[in-house]
Coordinates of C-alpha atoms in Angstrom, one line a residue:
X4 CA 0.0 0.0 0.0
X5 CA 1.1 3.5 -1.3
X6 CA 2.1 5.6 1.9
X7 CA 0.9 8.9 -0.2
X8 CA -2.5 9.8 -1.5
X9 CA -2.8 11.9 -4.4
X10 CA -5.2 14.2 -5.2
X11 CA -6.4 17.2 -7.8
X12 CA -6.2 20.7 -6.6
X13 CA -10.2 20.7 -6.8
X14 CA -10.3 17.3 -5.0
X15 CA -8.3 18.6 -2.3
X16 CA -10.9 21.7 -2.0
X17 CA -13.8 19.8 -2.4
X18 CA -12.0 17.0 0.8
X19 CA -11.3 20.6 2.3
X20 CA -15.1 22.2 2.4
X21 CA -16.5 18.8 3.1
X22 CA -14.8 18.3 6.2
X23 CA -15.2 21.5 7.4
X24 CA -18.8 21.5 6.9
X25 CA -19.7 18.9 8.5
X26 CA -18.0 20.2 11.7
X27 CA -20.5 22.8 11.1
X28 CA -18.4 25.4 9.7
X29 CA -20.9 27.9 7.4
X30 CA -20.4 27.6 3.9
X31 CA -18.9 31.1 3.4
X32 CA -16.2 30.1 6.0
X33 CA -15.4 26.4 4.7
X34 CA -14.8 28.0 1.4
X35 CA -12.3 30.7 2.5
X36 CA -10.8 28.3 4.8
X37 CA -10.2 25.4 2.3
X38 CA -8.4 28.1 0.3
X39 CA -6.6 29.0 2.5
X40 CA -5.5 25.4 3.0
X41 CA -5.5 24.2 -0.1
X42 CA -2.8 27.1 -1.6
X43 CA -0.8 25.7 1.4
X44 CA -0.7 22.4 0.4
X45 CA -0.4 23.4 -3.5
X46 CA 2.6 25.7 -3.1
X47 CA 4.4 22.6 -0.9
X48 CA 3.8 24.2 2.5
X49 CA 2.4 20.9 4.1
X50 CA 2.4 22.6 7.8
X51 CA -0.1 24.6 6.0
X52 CA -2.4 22.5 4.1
X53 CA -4.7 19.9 4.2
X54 CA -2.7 18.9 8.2
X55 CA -4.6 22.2 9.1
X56 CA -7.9 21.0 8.8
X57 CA -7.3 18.8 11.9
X58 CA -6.3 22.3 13.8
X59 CA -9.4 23.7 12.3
X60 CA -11.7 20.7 13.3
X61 CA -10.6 20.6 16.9
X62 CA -10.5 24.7 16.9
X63 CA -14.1 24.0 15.7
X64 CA -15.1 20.7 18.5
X65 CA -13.8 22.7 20.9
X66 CA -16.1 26.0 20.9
X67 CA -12.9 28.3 19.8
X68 CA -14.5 29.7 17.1
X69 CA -17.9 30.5 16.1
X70 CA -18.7 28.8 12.8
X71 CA -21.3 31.0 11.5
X72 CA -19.5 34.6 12.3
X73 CA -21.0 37.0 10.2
X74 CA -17.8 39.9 9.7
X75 CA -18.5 43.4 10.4
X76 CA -16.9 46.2 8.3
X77 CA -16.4 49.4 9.4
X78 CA -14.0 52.7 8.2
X79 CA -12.1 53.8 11.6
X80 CA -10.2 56.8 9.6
X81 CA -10.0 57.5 5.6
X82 CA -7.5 55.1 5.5
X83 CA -8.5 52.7 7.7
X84 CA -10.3 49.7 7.5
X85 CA -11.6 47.5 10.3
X86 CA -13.1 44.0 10.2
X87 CA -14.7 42.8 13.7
X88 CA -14.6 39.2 12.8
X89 CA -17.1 38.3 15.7
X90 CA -14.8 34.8 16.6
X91 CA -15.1 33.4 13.6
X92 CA -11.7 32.1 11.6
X93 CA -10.0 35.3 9.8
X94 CA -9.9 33.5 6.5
X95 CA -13.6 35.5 5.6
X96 CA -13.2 38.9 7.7
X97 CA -9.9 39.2 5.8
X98 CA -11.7 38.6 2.3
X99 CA -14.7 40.8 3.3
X100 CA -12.1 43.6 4.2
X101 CA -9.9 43.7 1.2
X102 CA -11.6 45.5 -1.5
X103 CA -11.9 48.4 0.9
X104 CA -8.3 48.2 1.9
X105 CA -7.6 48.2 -1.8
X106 CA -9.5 51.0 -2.8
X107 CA -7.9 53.1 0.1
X108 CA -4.7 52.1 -0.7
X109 CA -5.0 53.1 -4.2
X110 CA -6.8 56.6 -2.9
X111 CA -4.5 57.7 0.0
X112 CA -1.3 55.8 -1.3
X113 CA -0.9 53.9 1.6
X114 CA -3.9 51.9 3.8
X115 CA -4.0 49.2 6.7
X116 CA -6.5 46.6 8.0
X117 CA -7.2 45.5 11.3
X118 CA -8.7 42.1 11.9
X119 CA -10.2 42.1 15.1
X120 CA -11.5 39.2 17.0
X121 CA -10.2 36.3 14.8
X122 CA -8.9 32.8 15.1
X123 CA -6.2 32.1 13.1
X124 CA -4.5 28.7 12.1
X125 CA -2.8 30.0 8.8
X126 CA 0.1 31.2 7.1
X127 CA 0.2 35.0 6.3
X128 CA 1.3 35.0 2.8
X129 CA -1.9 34.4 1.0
X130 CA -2.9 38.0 2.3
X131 CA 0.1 39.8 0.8
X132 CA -0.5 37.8 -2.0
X133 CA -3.9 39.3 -2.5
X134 CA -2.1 42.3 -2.4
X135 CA 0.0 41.7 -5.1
X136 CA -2.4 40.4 -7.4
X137 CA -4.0 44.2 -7.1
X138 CA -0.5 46.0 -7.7
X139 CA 0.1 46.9 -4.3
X140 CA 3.2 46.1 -1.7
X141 CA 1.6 44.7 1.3
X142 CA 2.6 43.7 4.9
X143 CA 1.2 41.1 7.1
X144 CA 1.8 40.6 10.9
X145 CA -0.3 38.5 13.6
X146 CA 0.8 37.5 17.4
X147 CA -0.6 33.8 18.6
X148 CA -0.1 31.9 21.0
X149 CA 2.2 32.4 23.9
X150 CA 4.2 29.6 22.9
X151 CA 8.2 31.3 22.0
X152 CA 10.6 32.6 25.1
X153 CA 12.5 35.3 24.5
X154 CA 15.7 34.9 23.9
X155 CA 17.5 34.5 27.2
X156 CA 14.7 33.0 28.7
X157 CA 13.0 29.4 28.9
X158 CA 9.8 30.3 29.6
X159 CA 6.7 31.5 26.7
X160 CA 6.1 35.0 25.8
X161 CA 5.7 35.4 22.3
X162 CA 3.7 33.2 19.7
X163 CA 5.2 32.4 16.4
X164 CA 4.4 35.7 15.1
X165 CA 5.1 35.6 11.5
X166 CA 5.7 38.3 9.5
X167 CA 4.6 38.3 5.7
X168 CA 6.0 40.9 2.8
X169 CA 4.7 41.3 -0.8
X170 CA 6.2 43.1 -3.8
X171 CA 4.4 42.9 -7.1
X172 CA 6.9 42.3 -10.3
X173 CA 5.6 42.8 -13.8
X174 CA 5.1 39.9 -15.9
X175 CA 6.3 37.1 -12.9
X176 CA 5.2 36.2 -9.8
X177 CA 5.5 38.5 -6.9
X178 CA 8.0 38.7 -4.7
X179 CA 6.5 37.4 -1.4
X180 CA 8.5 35.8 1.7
X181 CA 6.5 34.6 4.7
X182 CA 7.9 33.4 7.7
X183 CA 7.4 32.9 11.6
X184 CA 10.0 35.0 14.1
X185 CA 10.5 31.4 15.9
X186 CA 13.4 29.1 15.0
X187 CA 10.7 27.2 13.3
X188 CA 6.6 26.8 12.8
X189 CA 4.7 24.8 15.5
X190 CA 2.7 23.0 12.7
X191 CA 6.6 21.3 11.6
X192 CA 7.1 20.6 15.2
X193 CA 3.7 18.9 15.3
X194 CA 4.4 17.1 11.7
X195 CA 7.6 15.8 13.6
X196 CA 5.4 14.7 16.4
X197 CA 2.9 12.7 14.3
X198 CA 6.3 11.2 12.0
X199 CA 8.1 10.0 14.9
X200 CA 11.3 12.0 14.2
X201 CA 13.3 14.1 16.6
X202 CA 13.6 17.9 15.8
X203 CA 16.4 20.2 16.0
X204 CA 17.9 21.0 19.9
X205 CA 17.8 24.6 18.5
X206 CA 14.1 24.7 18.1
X207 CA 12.9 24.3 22.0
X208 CA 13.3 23.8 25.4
X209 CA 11.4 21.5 27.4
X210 CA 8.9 22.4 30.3
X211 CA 12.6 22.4 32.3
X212 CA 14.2 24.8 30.5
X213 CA 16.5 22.7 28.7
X214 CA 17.2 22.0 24.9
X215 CA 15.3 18.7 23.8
X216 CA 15.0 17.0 20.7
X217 CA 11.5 15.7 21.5
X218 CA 8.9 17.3 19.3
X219 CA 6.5 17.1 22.1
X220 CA 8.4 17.9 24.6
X221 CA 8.9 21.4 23.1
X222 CA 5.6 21.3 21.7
X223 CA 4.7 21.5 25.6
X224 CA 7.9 23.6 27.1
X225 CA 8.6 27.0 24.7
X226 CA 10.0 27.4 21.2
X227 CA 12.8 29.6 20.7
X228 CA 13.0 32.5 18.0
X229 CA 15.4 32.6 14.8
X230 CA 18.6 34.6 14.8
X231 CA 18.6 35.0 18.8
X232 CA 18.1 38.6 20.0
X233 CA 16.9 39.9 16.7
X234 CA 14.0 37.7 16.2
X235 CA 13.0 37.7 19.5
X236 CA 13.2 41.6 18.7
X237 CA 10.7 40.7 15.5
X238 CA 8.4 39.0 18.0
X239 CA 8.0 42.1 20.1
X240 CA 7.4 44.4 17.6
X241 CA 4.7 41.7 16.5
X242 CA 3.0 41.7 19.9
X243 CA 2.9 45.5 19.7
X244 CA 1.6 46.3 16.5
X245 CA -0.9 43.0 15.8
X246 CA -1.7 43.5 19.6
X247 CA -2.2 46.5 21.3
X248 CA -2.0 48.8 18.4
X249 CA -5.3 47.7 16.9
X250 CA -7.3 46.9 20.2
X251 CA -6.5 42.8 20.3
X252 CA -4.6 40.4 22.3
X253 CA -1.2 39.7 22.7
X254 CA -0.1 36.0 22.3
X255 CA 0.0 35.3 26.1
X256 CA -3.8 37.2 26.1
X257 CA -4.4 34.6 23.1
X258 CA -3.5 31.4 25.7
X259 CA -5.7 32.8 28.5
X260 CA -8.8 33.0 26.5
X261 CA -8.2 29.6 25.2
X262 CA -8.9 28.2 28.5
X263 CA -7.0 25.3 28.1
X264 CA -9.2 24.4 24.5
X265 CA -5.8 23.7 22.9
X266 CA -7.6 25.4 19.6
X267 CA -6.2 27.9 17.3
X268 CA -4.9 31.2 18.5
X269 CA -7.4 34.1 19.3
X270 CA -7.0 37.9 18.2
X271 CA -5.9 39.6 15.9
X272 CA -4.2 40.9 12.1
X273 CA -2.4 44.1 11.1
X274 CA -2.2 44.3 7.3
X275 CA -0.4 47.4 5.3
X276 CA -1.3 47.7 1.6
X277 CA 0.8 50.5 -0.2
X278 CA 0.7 51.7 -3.9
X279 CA 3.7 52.4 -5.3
X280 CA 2.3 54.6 -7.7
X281 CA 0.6 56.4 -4.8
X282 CA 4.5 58.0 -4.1
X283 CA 6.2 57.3 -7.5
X284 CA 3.2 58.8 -9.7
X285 CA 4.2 58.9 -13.5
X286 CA 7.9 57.3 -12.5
X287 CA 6.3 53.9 -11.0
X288 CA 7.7 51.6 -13.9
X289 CA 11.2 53.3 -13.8
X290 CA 11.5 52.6 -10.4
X291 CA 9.7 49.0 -10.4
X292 CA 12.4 48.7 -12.8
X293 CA 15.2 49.4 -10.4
X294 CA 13.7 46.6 -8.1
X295 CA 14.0 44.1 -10.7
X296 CA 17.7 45.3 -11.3
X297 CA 18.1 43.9 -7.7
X298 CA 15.9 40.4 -8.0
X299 CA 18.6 39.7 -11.0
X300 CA 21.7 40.4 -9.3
X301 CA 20.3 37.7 -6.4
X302 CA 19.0 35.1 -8.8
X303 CA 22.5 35.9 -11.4
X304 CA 24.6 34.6 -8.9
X305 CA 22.9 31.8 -8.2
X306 CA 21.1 32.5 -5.0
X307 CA 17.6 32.2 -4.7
X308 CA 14.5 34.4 -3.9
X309 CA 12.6 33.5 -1.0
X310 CA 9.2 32.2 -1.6
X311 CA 10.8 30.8 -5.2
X312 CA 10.3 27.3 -4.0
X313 CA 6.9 27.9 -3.3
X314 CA 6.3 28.8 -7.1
X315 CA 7.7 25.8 -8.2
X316 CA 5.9 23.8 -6.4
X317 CA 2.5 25.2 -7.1
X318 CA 3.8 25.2 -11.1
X319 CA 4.0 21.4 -10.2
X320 CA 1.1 21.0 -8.0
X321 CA -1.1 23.1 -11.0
X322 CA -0.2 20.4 -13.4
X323 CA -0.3 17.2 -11.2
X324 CA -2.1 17.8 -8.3
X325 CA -1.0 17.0 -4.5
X326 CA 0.3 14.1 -2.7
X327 CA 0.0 14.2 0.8
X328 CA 0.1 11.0 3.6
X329 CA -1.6 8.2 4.0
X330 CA -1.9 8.4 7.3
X331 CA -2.9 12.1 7.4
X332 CA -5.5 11.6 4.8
X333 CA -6.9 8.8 7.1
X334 CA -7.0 11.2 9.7
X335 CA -9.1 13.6 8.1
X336 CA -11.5 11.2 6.5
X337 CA -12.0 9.8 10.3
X338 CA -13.4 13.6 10.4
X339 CA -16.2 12.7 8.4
X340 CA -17.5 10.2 10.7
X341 CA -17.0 12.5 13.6
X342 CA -14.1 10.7 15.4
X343 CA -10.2 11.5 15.3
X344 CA -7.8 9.0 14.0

């Protein structure tokens, strides 16, 4: 027996909504969820694909998040835009928000979004992706859990708080890079966990303090951030401006309202859309010229682009669909018949 089960992109969605829906996720929600998920598992992020729908499920079982939210948009300032996502996943609120955070950005030259009252599971480069697509530069940023200690300490301060960055190029794909400011994401730690393999000393510390190698023993100690001082730095300035700044929780907030659920972190999402041509006017191809100038003397030499191996995995995934485990996808068919694997 094959220990990989493939699938079509519109199989995976269809698996995707089907699932979620009969957790009793609405419609409009399972749909923005699954592609979410989907585009995770498509561009070869498998700690943010299909694996996600058993976060989402127990998120879901587990009275986290309300899974007929209707969003709430409102215009805080002219160049503002909020979206009260009432505790319902931020997959929707976000898609409800952005043609208003487009048209502001476009207007004013620069715009932001605040997702309020969220659950979020996801990675944060489909957002600045969105962004892209329109023409615009965008920046994501969202706290989490409090499961990261600073650096220095053992104990869990910050979530994963990942920060996402978008630069449209004409005639390619955009520039995007999306990553957490911990050594690592939780959802590998977990995929360790559920493969039997040992993970990195640098990625944790147990509940003890001290380095481990078990996925879940650092899965139930504190992750460390990436690049020491600096990313715990990153983490901070996370906490700050996806926290306090736009009226939501910080990450150790996030873990006190859980209760003890275990379910998907609660808060939420600062995004920044800017239009270049908003400050470069009749000069915004010469100097979206000058940036590509730059991408060539990276990739010239050899190096690569960050976010490039998503690309060529979704060119792949476009033309042959996804694989992902057999065990995983026997997991989330167990779902279905309202038991966990």
């Amino acid at each position: 027996m094959s220990d990989m089960v493939a699938m079509t992109l519109a199989e995976a969605d269809a698996l995707a909504r089907k699932v979620l829906e009969s957790r009793g996720l609405a419609p409009d929600h399972a749909a923005a969820v699954a592609r979410t998920m989907v585009a995770g598992e498509r561009d070869g992020c498998a700690s943010h694909g299909l694996y996600r729908l058993l976060v989402a499920a127990n998120s879901i079982e587990r009275g986290v998040v309300v899974p007929d939210a209707v969003p709430v948009v409102s215009e805080p300032a002219a160049a503002l835009v909020r979206v009260d996502g009432k505790g319902g996943f931020a997959q929707l609120p976000f898609e409800r928000g952005l043609p208003l955070l487009i048209e502001k950005a476009r207007k004013f030259g620069i715009a932001a979004l605040a997702l309020n009252n969220v659950v979020h599971f996801a990675a944060l480069w489909p957002e600045v992706e969105a962004l892209t697509d329109a023409g615009l530069v965008g920046l994501a940023f969202t706290p989490s859990h409090a499961w990261v200690a600073p650096e220095g300490g053992t104990k869990p301060v910050f979530g994963t708080n990942p920060i996402a960055f978008g630069w449209p190029r004409p005639g390619g794909n955009p520039f995007v890079f999306d990553f957490a400011t911990s050594a690592v994401a939780r959802g590998e730690i977990e995929l360790h966990r559920r493969a039997g393999k040992t993970i990195s000393p640098e990625w944790g510390y147990d509940s003890e303090g001290h380095p481990s190698i078990d996925p879940k023993a650092v899965l139930d100690g504190a992750m460390r951030t990436f690049g020491g001082h600096k990313g715990s730095a990153l983490a901070a300035m996370v906490e700050l401006i996806a926290g306090p700044l736009i009226g939501d929780m910080t990450s150790a907030e996030s873990m006190t309202a859980d209760q003890g659920r275990m379910g998907s972190p609660i808060g939420g999402e600062l995004v920044i859309a800017i239009d270049p041509a908003g400050f470069l006017g009749a000069s915004v191809d010469e100097h979206l010229g000058r940036a590509e100038a730059m991408f060539d003397a990276i990739t010239g030499q050899g190096a690569r682009l960050p976010g490039a191996r998503r690309y060529v995995a979704r060119a792949q995934s476009d033309a042959q669909g996804v694989r992902i485990p057999a065990a995983l996808h026997s997991d989330i068919l167990a779902l279905l018949e309202g038991e966990m694997a």
